[in-house]
PDB file of C-alpha atoms and ligand atoms in Angstrom:
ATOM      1  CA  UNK J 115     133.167 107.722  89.288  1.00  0.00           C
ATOM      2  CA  UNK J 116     131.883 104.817  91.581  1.00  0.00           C
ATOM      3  CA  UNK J 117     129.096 102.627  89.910  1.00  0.00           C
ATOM      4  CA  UNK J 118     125.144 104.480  90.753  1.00  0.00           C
ATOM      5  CA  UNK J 119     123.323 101.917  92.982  1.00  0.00           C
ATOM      6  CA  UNK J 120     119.835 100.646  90.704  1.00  0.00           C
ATOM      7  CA  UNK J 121     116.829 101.956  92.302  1.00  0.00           C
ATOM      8  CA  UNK J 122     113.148 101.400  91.859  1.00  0.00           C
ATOM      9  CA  UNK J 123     110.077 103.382  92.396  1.00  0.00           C
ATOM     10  CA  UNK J 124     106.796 102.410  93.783  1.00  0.00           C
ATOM     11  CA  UNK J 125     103.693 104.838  92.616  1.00  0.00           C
ATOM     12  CA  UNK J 126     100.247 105.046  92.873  1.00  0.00           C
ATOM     13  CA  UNK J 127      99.294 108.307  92.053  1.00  0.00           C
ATOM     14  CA  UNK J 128     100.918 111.593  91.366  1.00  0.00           C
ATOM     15  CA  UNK J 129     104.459 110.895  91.620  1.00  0.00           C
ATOM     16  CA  UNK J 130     105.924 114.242  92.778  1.00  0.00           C
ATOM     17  CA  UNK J 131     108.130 112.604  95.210  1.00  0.00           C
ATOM     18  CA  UNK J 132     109.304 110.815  92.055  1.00  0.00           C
ATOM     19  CA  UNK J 133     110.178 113.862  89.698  1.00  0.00           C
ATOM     20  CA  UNK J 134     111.592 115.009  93.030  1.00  0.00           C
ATOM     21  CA  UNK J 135     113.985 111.774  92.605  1.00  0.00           C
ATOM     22  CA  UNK J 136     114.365 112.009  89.021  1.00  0.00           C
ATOM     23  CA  UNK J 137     115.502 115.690  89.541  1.00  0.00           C
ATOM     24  CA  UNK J 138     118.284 114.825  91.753  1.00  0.00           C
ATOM     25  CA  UNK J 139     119.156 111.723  89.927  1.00  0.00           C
ATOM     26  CA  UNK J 140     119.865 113.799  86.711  1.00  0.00           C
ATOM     27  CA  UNK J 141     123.237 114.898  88.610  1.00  0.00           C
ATOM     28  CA  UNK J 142     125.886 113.217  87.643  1.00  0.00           C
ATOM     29  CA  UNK J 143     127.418 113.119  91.056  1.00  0.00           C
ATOM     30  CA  UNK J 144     124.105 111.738  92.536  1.00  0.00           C
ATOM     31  CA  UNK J 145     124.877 107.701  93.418  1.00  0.00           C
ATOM     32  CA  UNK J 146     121.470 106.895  92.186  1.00  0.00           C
ATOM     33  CA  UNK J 147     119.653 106.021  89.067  1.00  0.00           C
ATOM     34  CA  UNK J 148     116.075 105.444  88.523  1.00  0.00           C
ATOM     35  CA  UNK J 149     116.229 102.343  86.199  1.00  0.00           C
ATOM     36  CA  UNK J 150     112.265 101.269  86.804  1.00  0.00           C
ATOM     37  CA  UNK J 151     109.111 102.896  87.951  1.00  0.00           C
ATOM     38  CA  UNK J 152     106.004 100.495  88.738  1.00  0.00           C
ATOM     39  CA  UNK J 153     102.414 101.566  89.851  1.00  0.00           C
ATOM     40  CA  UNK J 154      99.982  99.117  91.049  1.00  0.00           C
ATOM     41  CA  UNK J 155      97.545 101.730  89.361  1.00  0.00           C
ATOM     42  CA  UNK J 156      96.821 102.360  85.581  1.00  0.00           C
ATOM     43  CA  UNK J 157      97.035 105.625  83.878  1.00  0.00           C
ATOM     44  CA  UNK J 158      98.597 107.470  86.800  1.00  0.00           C
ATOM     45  CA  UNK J 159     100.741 110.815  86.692  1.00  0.00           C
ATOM     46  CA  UNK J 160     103.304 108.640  88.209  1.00  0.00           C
ATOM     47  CA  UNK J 161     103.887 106.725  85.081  1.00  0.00           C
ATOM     48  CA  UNK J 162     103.399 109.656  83.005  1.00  0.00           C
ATOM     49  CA  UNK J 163     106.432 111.119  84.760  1.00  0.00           C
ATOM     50  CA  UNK J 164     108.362 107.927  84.566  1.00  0.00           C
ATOM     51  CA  UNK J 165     107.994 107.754  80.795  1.00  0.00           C
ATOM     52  CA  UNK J 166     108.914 111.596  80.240  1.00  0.00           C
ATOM     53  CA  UNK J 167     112.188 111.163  81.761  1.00  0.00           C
ATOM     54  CA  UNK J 168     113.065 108.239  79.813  1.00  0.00           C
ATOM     55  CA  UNK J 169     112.206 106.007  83.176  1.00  0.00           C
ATOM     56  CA  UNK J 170     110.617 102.283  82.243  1.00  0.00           C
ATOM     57  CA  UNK J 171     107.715 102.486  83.443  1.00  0.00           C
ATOM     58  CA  UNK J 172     104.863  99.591  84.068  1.00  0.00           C
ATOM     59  CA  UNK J 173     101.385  98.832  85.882  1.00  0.00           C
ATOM     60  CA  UNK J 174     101.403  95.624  87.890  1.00  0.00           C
ATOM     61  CA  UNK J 175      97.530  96.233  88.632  1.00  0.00           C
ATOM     62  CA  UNK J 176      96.463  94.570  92.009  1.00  0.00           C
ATOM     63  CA  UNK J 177      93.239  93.835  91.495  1.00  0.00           C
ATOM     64  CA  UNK J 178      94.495  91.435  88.653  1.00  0.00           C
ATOM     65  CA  UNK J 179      95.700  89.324  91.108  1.00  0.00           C
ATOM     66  CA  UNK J 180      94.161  86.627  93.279  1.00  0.00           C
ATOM     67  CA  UNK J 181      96.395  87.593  96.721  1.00  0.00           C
ATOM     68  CA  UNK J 182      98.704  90.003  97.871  1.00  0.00           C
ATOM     69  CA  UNK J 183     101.479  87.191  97.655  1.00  0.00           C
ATOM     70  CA  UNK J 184     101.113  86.924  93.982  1.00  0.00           C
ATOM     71  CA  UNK J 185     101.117  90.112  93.433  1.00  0.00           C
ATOM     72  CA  UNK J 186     103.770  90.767  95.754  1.00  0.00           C
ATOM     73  CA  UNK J 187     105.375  87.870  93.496  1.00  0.00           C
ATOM     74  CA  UNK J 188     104.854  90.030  90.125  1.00  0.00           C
ATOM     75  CA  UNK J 189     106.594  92.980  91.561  1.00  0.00           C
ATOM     76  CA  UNK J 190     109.498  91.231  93.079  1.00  0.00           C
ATOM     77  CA  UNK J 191     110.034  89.521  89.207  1.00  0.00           C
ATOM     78  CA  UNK J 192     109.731  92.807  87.828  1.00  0.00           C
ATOM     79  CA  UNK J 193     111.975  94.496  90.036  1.00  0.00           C
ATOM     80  CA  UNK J 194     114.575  91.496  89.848  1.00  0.00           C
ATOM     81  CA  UNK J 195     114.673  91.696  86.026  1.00  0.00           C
ATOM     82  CA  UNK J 196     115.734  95.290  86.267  1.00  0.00           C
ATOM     83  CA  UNK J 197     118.626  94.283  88.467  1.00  0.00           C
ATOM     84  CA  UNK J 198     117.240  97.121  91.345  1.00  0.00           C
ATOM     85  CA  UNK J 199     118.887  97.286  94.425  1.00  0.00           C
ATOM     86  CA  UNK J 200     117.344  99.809  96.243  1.00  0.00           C
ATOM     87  CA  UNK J 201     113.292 100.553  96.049  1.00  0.00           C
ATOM     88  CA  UNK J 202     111.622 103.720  96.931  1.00  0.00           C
ATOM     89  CA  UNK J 203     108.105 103.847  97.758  1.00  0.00           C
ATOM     90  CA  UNK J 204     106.645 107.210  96.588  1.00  0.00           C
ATOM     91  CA  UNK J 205     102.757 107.980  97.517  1.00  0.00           C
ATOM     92  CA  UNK J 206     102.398 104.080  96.559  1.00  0.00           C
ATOM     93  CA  UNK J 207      99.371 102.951  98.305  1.00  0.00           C
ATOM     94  CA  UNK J 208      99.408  99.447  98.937  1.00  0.00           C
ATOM     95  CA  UNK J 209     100.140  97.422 102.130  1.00  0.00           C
ATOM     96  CA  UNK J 210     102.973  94.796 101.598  1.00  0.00           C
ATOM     97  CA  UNK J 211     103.227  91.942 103.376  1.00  0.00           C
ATOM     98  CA  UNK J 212     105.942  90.511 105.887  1.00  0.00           C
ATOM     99  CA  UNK J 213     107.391  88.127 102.765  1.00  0.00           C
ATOM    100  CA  UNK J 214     107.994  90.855 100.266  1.00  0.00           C
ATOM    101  CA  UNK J 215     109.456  93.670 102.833  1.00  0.00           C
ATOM    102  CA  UNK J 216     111.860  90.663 103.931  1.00  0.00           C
ATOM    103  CA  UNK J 217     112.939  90.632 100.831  1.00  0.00           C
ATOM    104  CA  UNK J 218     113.736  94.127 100.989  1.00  0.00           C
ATOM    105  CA  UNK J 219     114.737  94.417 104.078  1.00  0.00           C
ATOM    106  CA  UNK J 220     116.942  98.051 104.324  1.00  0.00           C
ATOM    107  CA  UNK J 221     116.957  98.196 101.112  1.00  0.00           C
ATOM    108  CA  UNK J 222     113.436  99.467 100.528  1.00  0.00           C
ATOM    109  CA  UNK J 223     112.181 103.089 101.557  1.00  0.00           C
ATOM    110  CA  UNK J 224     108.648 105.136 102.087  1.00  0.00           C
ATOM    111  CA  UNK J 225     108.170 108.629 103.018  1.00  0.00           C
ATOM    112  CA  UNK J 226     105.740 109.368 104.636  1.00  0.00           C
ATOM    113  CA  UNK J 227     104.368 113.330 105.646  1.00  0.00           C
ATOM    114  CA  UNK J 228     104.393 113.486 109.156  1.00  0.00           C
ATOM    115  CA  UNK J 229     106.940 113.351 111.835  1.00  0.00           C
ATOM    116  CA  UNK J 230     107.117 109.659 112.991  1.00  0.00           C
ATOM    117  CA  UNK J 231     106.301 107.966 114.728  1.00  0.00           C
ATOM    118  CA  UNK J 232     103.421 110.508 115.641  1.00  0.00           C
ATOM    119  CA  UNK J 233     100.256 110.551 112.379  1.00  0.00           C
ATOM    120  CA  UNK J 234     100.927 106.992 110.821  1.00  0.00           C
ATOM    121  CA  UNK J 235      98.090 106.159 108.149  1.00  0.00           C
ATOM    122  CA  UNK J 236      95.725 108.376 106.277  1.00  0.00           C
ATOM    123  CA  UNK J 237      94.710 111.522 106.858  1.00  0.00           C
ATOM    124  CA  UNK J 238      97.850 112.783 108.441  1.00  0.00           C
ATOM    125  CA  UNK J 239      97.173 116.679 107.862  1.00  0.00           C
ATOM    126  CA  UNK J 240      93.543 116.654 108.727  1.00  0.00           C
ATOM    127  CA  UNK J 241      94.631 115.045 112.493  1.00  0.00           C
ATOM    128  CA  UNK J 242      97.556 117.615 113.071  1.00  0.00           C
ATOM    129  CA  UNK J 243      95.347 120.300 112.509  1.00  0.00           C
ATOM    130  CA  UNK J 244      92.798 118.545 114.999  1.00  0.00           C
ATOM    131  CA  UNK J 245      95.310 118.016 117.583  1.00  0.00           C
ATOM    132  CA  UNK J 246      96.390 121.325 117.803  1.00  0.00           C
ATOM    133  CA  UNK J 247     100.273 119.894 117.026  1.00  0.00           C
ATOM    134  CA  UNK J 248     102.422 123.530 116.151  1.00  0.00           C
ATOM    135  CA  UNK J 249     105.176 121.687 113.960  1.00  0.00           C
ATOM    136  CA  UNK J 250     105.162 118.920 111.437  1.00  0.00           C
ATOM    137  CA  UNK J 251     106.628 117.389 109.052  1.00  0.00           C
ATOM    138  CA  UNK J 252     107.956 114.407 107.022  1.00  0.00           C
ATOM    139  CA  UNK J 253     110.245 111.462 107.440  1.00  0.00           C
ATOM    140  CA  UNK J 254     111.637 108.630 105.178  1.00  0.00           C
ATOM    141  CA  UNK J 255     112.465 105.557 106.362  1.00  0.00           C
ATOM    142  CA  UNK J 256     112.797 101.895 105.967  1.00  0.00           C
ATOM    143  CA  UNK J 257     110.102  99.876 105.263  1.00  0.00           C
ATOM    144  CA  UNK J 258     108.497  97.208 107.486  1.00  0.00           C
ATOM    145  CA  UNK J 259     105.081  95.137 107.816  1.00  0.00           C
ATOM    146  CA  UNK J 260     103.268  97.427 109.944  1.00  0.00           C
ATOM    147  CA  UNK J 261     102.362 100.846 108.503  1.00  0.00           C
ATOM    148  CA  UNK J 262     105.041 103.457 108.552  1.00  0.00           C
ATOM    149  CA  UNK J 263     106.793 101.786 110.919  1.00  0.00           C
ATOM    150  CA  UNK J 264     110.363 101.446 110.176  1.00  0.00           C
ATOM    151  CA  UNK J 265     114.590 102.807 110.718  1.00  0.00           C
ATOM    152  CA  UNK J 266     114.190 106.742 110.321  1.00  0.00           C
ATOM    153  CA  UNK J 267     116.675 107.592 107.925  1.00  0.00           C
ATOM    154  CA  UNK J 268     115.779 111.398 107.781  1.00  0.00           C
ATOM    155  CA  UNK J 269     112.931 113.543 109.151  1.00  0.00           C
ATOM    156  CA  UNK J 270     112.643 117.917 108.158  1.00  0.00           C
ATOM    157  CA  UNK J 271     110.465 119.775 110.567  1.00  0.00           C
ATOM    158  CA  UNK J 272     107.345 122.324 109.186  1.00  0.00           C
ATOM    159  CA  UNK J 273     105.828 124.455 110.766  1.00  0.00           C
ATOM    160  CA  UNK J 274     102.040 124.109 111.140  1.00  0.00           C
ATOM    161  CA  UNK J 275     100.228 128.379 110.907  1.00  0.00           C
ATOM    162  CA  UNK J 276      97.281 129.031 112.831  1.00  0.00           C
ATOM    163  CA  UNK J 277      95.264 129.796 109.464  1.00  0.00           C
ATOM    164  CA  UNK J 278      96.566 126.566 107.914  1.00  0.00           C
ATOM    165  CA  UNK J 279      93.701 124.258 106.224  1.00  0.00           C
ATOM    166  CA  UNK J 280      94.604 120.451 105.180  1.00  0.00           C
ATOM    167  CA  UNK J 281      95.507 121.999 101.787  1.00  0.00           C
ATOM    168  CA  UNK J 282      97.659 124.548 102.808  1.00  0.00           C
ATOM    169  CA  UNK J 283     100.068 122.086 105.154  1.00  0.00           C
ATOM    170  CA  UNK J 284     100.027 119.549 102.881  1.00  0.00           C
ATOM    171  CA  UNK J 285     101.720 121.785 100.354  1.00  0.00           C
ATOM    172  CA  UNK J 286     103.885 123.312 102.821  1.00  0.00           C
ATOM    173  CA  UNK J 287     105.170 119.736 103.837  1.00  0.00           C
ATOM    174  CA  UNK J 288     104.837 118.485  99.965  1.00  0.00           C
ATOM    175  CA  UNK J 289     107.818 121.314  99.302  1.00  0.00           C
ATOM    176  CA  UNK J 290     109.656 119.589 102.423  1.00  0.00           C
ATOM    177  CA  UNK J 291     108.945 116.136 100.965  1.00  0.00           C
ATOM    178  CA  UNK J 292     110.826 117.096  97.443  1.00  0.00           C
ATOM    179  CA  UNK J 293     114.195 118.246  99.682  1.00  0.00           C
ATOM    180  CA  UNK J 294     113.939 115.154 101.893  1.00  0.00           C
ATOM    181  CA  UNK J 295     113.683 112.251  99.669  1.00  0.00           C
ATOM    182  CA  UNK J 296     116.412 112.776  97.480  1.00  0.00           C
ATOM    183  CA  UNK J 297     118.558 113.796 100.607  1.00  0.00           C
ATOM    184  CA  UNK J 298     117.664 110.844 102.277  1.00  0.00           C
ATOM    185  CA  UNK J 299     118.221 108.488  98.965  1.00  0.00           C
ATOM    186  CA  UNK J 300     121.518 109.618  98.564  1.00  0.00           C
ATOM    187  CA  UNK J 301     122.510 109.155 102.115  1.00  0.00           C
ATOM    188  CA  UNK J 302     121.592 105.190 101.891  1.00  0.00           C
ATOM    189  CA  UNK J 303     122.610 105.006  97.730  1.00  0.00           C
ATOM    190  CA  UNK J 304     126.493 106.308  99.190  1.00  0.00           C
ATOM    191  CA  UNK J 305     125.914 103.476 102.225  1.00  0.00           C
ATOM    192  CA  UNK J 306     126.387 106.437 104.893  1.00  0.00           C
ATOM    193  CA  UNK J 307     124.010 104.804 106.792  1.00  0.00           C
ATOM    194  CA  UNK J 308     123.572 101.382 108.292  1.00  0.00           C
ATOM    195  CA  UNK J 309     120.800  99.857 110.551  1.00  0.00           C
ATOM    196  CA  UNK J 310     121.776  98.434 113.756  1.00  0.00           C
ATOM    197  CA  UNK J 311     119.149  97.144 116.183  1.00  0.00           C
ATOM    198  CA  UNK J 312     116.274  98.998 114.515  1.00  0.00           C
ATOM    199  CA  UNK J 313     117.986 102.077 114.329  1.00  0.00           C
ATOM    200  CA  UNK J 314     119.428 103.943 111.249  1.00  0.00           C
ATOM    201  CA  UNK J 315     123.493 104.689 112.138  1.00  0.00           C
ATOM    202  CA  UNK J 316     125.923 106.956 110.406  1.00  0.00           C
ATOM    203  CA  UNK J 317     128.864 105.699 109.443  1.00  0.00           C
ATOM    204  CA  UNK J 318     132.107 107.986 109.836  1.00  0.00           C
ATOM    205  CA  UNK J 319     132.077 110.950 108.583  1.00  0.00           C
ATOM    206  CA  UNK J 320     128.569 110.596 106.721  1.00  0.00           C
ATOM    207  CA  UNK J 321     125.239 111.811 108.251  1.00  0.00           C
ATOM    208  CA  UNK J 322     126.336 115.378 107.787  1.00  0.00           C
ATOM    209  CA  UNK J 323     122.963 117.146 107.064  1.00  0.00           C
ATOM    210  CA  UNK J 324     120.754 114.736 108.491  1.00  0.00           C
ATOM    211  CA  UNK J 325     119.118 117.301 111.121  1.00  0.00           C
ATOM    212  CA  UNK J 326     115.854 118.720 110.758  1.00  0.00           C
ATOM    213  CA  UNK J 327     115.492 121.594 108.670  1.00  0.00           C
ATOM    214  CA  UNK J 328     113.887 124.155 111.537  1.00  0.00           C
ATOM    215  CA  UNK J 329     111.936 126.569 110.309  1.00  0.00           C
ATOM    216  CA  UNK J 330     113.428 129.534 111.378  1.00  0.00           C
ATOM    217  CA  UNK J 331     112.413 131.692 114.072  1.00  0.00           C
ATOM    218  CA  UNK J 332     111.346 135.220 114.368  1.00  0.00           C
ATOM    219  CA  UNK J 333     114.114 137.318 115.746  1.00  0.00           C
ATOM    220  CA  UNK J 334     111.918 138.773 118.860  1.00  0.00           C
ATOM    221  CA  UNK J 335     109.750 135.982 120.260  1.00  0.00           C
TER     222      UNK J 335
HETATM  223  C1  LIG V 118     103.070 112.193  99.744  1.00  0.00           C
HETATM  224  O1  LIG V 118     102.564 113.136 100.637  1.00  0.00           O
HETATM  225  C2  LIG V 118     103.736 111.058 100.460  1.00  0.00           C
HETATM  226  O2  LIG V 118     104.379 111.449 101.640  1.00  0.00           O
HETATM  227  C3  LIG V 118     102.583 110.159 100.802  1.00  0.00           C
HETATM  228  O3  LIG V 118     101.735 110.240  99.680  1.00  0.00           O
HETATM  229  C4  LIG V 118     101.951 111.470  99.001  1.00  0.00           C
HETATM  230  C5  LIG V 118     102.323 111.119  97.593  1.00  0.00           C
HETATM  231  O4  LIG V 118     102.431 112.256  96.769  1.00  0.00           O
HETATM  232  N1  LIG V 118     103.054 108.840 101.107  1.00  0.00           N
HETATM  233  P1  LIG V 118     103.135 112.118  95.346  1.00  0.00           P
HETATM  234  O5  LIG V 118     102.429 110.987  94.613  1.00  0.00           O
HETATM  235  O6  LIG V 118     104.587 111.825  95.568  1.00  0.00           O
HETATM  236  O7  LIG V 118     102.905 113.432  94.672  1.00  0.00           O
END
């Protein structure tokens, strides 16, 4: 079996895209393992998750830093220590600057629930809903400076109902989220996918699944 490629996890919260990682990594054929989790935020589910799973886990709180650079500076040690190769933002709620996603650069990912690049930043299901927008969705990709901007390594399509509330969609694309991020992880863990000229390419034989899942569609419409 070929060596699993070291990966990382950003949190700030939750952290159901993580168990949604640590799920899939528990495969043995999966080229991923989760060998550090970090939130910028005590006492999160996150970390709880992390630690159940056997996952080192650690706060690197930001506010006990003097600028982003030294904090960006902390994580970077901690993340070089743990010999990770690949980082995965999940629900981790901090802007990084242009010096620490260089650092990163293609090898760092985010998801982020909405089809970009349409909804970057907050509030994503609450201005779908206003815009009247009939499908949605979520996409992981790589990481730049400027706010879910970045390569699109994989996007799945949800449909939004006409009863939906900001609650309802964001579970609906939550469920997508779990499917996509592993999916997408294991696409750039194998290196199936390069970037070239801003773009994420497959190499032979390798992006396989990487269409949308469609919802499906009633059979008289
Ligand atoms: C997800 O919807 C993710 O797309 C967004 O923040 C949320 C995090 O949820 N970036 P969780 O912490 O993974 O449960």
């Amino acid at each position: 079996m070929t060596t699993k490629r070291r990966v990382g996890v950003l949190v700030s919260g939750r952290g159901s895209n993580l168990q949604a990682l640590i799920d899939a990594a528990e495969a043995p054929e999966y080229p991923a393992e989760l060998v550090l989790v970090i939130s910028n935020v005590p006492d999160v589910q996150g970390l709880a998750r992390a630690k159940a799973a056997g996952i080192p886990a650690s706060t690197i709180n930001h506010k006990s830093f003097g600028s982003r650079e030294a904090f960006e500076d902390a994580l970077h040690d901690a993340l070089s220590e743990a010999k990770v190769e690949l980082l995965c933002n999940a629900g981790f709620m901090r802007l990084l600057t242009e010096g620490f996603v260089s650092r990163w650069l293609n090898r760092h990912l985010n998801i982020h629930p909405s089809l970009l690049p349409a909804f970057k930043g907050l509030d994503t299901h609450a201005r779908v809903l206003e815009s009247g927008a009939q499908i949605t969705g979520c996409t992981v990709h790589f990481v730049r400076a400027a706010m879910d901007d970045g390569p699109i390594v994989a996007q799945a399509a949800v449909p939004v109902l006409s009863d939906d509330t900001e609650e309802s969609l964001a579970a609906r694309v939550l469920t997508a989220e779990h499917r996509l991020y592993p999916h997408a992880l294991r696409l750039v863990a194998s290196g199936l996918v390069t970037v070239d000229r801003e773009r994420v390419e497959g190499m032979p034989g390798g992006l396989g699944e990487r269409a949308l899942f469609s919802p499906p569609l009633p059979d008289k419409s």
